[in-house]
Short mmCIF file of C-alpha atoms in Angstrom, two decimals:
data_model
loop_
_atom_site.label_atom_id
_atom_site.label_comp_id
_atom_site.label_asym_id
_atom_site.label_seq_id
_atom_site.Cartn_x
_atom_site.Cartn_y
_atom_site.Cartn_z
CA UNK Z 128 -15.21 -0.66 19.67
CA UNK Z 129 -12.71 -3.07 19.40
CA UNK Z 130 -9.12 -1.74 19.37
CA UNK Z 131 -6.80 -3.18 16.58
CA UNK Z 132 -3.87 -4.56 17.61
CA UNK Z 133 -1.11 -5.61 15.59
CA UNK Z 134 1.40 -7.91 16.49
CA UNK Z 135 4.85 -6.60 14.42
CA UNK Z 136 7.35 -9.41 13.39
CA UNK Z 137 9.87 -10.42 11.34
CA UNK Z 138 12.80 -7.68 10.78
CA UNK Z 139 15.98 -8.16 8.89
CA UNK Z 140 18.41 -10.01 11.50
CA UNK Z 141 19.27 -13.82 11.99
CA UNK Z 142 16.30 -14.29 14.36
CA UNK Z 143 13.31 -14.12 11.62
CA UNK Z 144 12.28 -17.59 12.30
CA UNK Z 145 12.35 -16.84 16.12
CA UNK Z 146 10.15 -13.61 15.73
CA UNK Z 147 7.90 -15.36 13.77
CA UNK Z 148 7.33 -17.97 16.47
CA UNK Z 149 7.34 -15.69 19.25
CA UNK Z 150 4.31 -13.70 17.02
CA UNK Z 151 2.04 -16.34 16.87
CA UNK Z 152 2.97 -17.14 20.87
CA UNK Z 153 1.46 -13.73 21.31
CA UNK Z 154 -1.38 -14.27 18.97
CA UNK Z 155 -2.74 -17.34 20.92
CA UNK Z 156 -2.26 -15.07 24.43
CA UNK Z 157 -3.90 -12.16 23.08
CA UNK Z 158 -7.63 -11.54 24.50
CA UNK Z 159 -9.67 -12.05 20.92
CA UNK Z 160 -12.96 -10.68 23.06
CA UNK Z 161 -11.23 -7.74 23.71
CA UNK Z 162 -9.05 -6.91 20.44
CA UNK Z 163 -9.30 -7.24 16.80
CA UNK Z 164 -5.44 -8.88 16.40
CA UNK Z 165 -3.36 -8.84 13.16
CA UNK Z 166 -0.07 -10.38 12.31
CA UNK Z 167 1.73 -8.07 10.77
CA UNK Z 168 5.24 -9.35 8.85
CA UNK Z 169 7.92 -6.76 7.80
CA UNK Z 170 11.33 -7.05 6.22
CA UNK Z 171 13.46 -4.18 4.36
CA UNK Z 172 11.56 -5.42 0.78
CA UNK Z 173 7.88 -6.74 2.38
CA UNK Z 174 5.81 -5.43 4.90
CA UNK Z 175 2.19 -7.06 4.96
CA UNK Z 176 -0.55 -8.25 7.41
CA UNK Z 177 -1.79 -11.75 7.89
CA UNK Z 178 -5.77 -11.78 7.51
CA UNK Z 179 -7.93 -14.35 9.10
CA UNK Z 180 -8.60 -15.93 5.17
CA UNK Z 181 -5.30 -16.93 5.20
CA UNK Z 182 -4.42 -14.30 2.83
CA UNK Z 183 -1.95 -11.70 3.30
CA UNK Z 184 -2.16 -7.68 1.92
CA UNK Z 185 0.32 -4.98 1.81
CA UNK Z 186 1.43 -2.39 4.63
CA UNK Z 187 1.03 1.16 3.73
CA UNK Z 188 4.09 2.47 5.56
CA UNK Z 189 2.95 5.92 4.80
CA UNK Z 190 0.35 5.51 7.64
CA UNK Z 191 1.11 1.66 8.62
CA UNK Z 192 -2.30 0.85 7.32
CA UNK Z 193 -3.98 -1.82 4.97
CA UNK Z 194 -7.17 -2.71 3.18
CA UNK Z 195 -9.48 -5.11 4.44
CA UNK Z 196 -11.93 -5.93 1.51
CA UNK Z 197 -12.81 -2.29 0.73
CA UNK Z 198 -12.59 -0.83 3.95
CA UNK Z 199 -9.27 0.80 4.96
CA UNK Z 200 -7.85 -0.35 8.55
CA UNK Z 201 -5.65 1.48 10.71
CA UNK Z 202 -3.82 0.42 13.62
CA UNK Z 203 -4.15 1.50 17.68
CA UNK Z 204 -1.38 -0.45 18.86
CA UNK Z 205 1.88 -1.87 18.08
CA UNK Z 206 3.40 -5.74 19.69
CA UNK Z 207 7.09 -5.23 18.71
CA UNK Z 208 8.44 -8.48 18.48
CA UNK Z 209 11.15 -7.95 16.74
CA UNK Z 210 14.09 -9.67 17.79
CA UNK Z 211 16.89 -7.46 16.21
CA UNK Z 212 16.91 -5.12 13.35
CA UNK Z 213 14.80 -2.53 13.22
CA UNK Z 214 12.70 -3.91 16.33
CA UNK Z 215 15.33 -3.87 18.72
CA UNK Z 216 17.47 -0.70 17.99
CA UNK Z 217 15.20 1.81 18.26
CA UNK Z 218 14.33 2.32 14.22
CA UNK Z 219 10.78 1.30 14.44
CA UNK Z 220 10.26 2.95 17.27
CA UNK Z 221 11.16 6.31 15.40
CA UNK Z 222 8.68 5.66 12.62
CA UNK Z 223 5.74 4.59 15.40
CA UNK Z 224 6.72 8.36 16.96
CA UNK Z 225 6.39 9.97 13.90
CA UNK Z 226 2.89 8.38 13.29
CA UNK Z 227 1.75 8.44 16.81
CA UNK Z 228 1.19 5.04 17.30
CA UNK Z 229 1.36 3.52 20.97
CA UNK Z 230 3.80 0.36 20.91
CA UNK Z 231 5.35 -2.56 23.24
CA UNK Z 232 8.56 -1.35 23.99
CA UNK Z 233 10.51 1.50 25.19
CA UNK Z 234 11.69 4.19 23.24
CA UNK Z 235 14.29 5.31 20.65
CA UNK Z 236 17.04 6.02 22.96
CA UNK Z 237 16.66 3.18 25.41
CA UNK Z 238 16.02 0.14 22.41
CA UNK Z 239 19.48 1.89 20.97
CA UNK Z 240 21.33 1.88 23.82
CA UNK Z 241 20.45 -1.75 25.40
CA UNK Z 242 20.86 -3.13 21.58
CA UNK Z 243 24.55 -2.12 21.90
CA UNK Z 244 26.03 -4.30 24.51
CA UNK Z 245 29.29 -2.48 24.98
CA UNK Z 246 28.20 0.68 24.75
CA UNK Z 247 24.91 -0.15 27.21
CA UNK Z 248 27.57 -2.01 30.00
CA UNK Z 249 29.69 1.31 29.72
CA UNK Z 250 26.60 3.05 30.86
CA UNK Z 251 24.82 0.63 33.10
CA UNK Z 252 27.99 0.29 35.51
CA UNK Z 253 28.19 3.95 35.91
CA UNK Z 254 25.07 3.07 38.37
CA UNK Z 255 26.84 0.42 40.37
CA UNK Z 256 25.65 -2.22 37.99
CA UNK Z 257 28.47 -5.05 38.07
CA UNK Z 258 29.15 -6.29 34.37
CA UNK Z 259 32.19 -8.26 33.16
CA UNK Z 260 35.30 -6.32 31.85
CA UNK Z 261 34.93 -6.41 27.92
CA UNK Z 262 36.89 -4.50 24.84
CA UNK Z 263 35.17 -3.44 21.49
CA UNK Z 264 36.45 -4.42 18.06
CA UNK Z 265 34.99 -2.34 14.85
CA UNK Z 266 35.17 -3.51 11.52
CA UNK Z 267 38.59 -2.29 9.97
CA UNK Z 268 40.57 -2.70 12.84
CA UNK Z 269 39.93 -6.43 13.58
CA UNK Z 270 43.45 -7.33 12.13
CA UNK Z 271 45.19 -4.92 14.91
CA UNK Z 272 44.02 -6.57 17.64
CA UNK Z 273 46.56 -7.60 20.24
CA UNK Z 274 45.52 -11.43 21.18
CA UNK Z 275 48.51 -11.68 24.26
CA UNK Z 276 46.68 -8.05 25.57
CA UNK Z 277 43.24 -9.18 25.01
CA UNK Z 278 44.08 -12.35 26.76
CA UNK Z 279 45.85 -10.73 29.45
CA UNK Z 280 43.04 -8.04 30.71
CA UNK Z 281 40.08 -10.55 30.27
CA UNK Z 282 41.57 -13.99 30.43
CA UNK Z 283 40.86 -17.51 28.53
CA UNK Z 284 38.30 -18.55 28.06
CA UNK Z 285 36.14 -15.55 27.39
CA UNK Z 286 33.34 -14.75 24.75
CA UNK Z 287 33.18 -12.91 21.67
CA UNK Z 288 29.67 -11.49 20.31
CA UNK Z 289 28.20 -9.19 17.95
CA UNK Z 290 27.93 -5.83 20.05
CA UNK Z 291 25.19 -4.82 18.37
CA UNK Z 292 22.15 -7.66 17.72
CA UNK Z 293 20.74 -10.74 19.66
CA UNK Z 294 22.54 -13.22 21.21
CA UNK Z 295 21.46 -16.07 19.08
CA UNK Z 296 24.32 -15.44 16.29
CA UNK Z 297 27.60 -14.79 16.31
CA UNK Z 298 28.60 -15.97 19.84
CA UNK Z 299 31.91 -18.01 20.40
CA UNK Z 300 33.56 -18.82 23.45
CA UNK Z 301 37.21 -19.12 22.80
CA UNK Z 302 39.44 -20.81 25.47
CA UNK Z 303 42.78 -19.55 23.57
CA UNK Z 304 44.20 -16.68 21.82
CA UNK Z 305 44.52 -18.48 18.85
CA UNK Z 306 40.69 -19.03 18.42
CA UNK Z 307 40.28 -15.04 18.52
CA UNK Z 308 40.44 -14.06 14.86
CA UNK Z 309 38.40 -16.56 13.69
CA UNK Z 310 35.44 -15.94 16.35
CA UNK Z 311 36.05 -12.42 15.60
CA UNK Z 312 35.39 -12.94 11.87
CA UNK Z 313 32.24 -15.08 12.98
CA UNK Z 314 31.11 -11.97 15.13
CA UNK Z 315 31.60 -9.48 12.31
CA UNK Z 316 29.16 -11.42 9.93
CA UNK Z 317 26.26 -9.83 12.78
CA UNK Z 318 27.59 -6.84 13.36
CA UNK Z 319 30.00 -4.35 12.46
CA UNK Z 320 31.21 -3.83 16.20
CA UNK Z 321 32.25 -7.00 18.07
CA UNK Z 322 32.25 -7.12 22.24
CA UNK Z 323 35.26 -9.03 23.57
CA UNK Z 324 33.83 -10.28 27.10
CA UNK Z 325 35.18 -11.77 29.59
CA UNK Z 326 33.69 -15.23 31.26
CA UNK Z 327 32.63 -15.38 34.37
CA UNK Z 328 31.94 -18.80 36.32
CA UNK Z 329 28.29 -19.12 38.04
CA UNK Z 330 24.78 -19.77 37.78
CA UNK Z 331 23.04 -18.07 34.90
CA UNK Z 332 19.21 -17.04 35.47
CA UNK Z 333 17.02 -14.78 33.40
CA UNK Z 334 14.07 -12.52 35.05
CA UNK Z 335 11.20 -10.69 33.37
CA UNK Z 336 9.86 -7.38 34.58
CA UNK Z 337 7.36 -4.84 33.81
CA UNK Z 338 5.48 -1.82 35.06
CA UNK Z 339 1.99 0.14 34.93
CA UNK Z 340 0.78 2.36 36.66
CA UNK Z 341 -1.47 -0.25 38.61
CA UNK Z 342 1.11 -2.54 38.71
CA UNK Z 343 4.83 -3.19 39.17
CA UNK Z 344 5.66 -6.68 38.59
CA UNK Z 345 8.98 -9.07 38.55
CA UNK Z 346 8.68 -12.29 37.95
CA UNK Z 347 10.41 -15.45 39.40
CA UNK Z 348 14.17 -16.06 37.69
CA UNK Z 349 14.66 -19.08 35.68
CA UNK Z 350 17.49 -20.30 36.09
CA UNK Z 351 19.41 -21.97 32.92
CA UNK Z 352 21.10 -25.42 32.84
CA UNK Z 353 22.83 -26.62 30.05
CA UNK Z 354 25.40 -28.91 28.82
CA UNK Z 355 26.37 -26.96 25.88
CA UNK Z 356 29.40 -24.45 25.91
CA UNK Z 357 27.01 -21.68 26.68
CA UNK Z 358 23.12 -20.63 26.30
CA UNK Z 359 23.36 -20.84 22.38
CA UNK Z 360 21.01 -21.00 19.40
CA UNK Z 361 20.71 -25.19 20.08
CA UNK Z 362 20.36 -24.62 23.72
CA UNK Z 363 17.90 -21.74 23.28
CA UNK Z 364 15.64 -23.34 21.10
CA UNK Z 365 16.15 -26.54 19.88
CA UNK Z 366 15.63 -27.93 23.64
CA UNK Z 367 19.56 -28.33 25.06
CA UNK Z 368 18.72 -27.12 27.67
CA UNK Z 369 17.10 -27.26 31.30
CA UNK Z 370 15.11 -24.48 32.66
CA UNK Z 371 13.77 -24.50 35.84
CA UNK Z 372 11.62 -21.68 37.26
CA UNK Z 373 11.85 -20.40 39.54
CA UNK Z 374 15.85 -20.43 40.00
CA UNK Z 375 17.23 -22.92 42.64
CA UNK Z 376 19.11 -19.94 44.24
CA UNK Z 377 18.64 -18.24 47.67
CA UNK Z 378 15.82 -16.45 48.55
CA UNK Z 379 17.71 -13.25 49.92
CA UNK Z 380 19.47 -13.60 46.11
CA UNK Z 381 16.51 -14.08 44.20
CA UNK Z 382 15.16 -10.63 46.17
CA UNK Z 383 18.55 -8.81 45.62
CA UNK Z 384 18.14 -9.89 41.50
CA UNK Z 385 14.63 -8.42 41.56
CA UNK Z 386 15.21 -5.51 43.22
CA UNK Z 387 18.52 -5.05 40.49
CA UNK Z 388 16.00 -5.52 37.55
CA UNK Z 389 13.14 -2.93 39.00
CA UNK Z 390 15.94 -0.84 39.71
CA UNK Z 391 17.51 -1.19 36.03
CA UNK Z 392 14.00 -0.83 34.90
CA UNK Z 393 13.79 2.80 36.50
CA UNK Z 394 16.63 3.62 35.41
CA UNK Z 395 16.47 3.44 31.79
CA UNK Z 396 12.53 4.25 32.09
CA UNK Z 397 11.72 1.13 29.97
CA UNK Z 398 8.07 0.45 28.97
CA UNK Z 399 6.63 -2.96 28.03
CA UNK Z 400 7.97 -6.57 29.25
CA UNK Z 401 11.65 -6.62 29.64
CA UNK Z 402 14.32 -9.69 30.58
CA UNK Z 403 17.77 -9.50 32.15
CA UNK Z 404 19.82 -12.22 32.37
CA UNK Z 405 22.77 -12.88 35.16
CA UNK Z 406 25.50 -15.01 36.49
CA UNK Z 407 25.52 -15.99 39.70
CA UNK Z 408 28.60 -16.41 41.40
CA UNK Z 409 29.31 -17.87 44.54
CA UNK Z 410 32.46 -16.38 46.54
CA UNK Z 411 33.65 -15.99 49.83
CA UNK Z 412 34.32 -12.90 51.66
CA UNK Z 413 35.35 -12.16 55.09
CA UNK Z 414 34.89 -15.85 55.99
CA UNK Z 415 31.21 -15.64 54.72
CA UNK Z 416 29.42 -16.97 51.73
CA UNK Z 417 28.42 -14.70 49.14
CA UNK Z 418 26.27 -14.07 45.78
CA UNK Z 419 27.75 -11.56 43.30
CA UNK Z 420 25.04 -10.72 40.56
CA UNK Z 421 26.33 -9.59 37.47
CA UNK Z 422 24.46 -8.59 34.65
CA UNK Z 423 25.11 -9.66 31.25
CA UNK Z 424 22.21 -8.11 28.94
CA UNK Z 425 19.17 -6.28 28.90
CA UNK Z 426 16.42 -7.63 26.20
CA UNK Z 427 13.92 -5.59 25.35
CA UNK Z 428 11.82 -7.84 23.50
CA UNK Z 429 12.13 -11.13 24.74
CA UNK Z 430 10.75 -14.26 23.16
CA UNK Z 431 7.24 -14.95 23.35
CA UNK Z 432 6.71 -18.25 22.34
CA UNK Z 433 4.54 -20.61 25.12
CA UNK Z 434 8.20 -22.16 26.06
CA UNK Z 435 9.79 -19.13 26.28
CA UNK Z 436 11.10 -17.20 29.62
CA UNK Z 437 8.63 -15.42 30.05
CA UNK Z 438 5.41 -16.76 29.90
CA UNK Z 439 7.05 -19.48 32.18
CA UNK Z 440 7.75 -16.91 34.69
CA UNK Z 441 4.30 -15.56 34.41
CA UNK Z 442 2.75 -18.77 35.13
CA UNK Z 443 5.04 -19.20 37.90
CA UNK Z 444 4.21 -15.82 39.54
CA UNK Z 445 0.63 -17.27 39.30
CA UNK Z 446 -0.53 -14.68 36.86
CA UNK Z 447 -2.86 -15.12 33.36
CA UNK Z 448 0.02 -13.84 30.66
CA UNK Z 449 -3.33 -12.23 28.44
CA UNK Z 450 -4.27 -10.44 31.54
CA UNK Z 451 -0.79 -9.19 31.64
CA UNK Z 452 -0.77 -8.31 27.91
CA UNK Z 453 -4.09 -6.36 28.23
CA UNK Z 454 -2.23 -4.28 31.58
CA UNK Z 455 0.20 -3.67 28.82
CA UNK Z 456 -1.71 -2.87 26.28
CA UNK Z 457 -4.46 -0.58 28.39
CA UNK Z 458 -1.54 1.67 30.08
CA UNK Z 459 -0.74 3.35 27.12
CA UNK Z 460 -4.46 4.56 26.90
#
């Protein structure tokens, strides 16, 4: 018997569009010998499954089924690619628990606690992670910031992000004081808690990881070149940018950043495919030349698409990304 697999997308954030891509990325890797896989679509008003007519039918969230002709379908397994709300945060995660269903990602407390960036660097660093200095602005108290103290503690330029959702939306990187308010306002239309970050000068790469229990894999960094202000929406997916895996970076670095990431990895217990990004930065100490990594974000369900990080990094580590998908898939069973 074939299991059913459904591939979950969509979600209620900014990066719909990207989801969607990233599902049908996954749909072409998926083994179709092995698995019966579905497309399934949901936002806060509509959740339905693609069928292979074309048509689409509705999601009984009771038991996340749907009918198929006259024959009632269930699920085995759950693809979260969600990219935000409630994918990301730990929300769909609950309602898989309750029902029992095996799924992509890790769980509740882990998806909530790398979704919120400020409140996942005050916990990450407590393990000798390095992360930039950064303050936290809620809703209601954005006019009571102090711009001169902000700009004294994490210096100009630095960036200003929604704390809690992607990294797609919302991002600014303000090279004065008096660009604050406004990039905080821009924040605040993503999130109701806004990350005040500081910048840090380097090379930023990105590195996939994951873990069975026949395998413990970490791919090749990419690195990420582009001309923009920073890795934004444009340079993310509208092709401003240069990525080059793997990373043109030391090979004693590139073995320090993926022992960091199967490190991180342990230490939050994740499940699934996971990404970290880093800077780079080159300093000297003691006379010597020398890479600081610092981590900027932990993404717990990275894009998918056939351009996207990931499967680049799988086809650089010489690896089949539906062989990896069924490893995935198979060590939950």
């Amino acid at each position: 018997m074939k299991r059913n697999i459904a591939i979950v997308c969509g979600g209620d954030s900014s990066e719909y569009e990207v989801s969607m891509k990233s599902a049908k990325g996954l749909y072409s890797f998926f083994d179709k010998e092995r698995y019966n896989v579905y497309i399934v679509c949901l936002s806060s008003q509509d959740w339905h499954v693609e069928l292979n007519d074309g048509t689409t039918v509705r999601i009984d969230r009771n038991d996340f089924s749907f009918m198929e002709g006259d024959k009632k379908k269930t699920f085995d397994y759950a693809y979260i690619t969600i990219h935000g709300t409630p994918g990301e945060n730990g929300l769909l995660q609950g309602y898989f628990d309750l029902l029992g269903l095996p799924y992509s990602t890790s769980g509740v407390l882990v998806e909530a606690l790398t979704f919120d960036k400020f409140v996942f660097n005050q916990y990450i660093k407590s393990y000798g992670v390095r992360v930039a200095d950064s303050m936290l602005v809620r809703r209601g108290f954005e006019n009571e910031i102090d711009e001169a103290e902000i700009e004294k503690r994490l210096g100009m330029p630095c960036f200003v992000k929604p704390a809690a959702d992607g990294s797609s939306f919302g991002v600014s990187k303000v090279k004065n004081a008096d660009q604050l308010a406004p990039a905080i306002r821009k924040a605040m239309m993503e999130s109701d808690e806004v990350m005040i970050e500081s910048y840090i000068e380097g090379t930023e790469i990105s590195i996939g990881c994951y873990k069975t229990e026949k395998n413990s894999v970490v791919f090749p960094p990419t690195e990420v070149v582009t001309n923009n202000e920073f890795f934004d929406f444009d340079a993310k997916y509208n092709g401003q940018v240069d990525e080059i895996t793997p990373a043109r970076i030391s090979e004693s670095t590139t073995e320090r950043v993926q022992k960091l990431t199967s490190a991180i990895y342990d230490i939050l217990k994740c499940n699934g495919i996971i990404r970290i990004d880093y800077i780079i930065t080159h300093v000297k100490e003691d006379g010597k030349d020398v890479d600081k990594i610092t981590m900027l974000e932990v993404n717990t369900t990275p894009g998918m698409t056939p351009t996207s990080f990931i499967p680049q990094q799988v086809r650089a580590a010489g690896l089949d990304i539906k062989d990896v998908l069924t490893d995935i898939v198979e060590n939950q069973f």
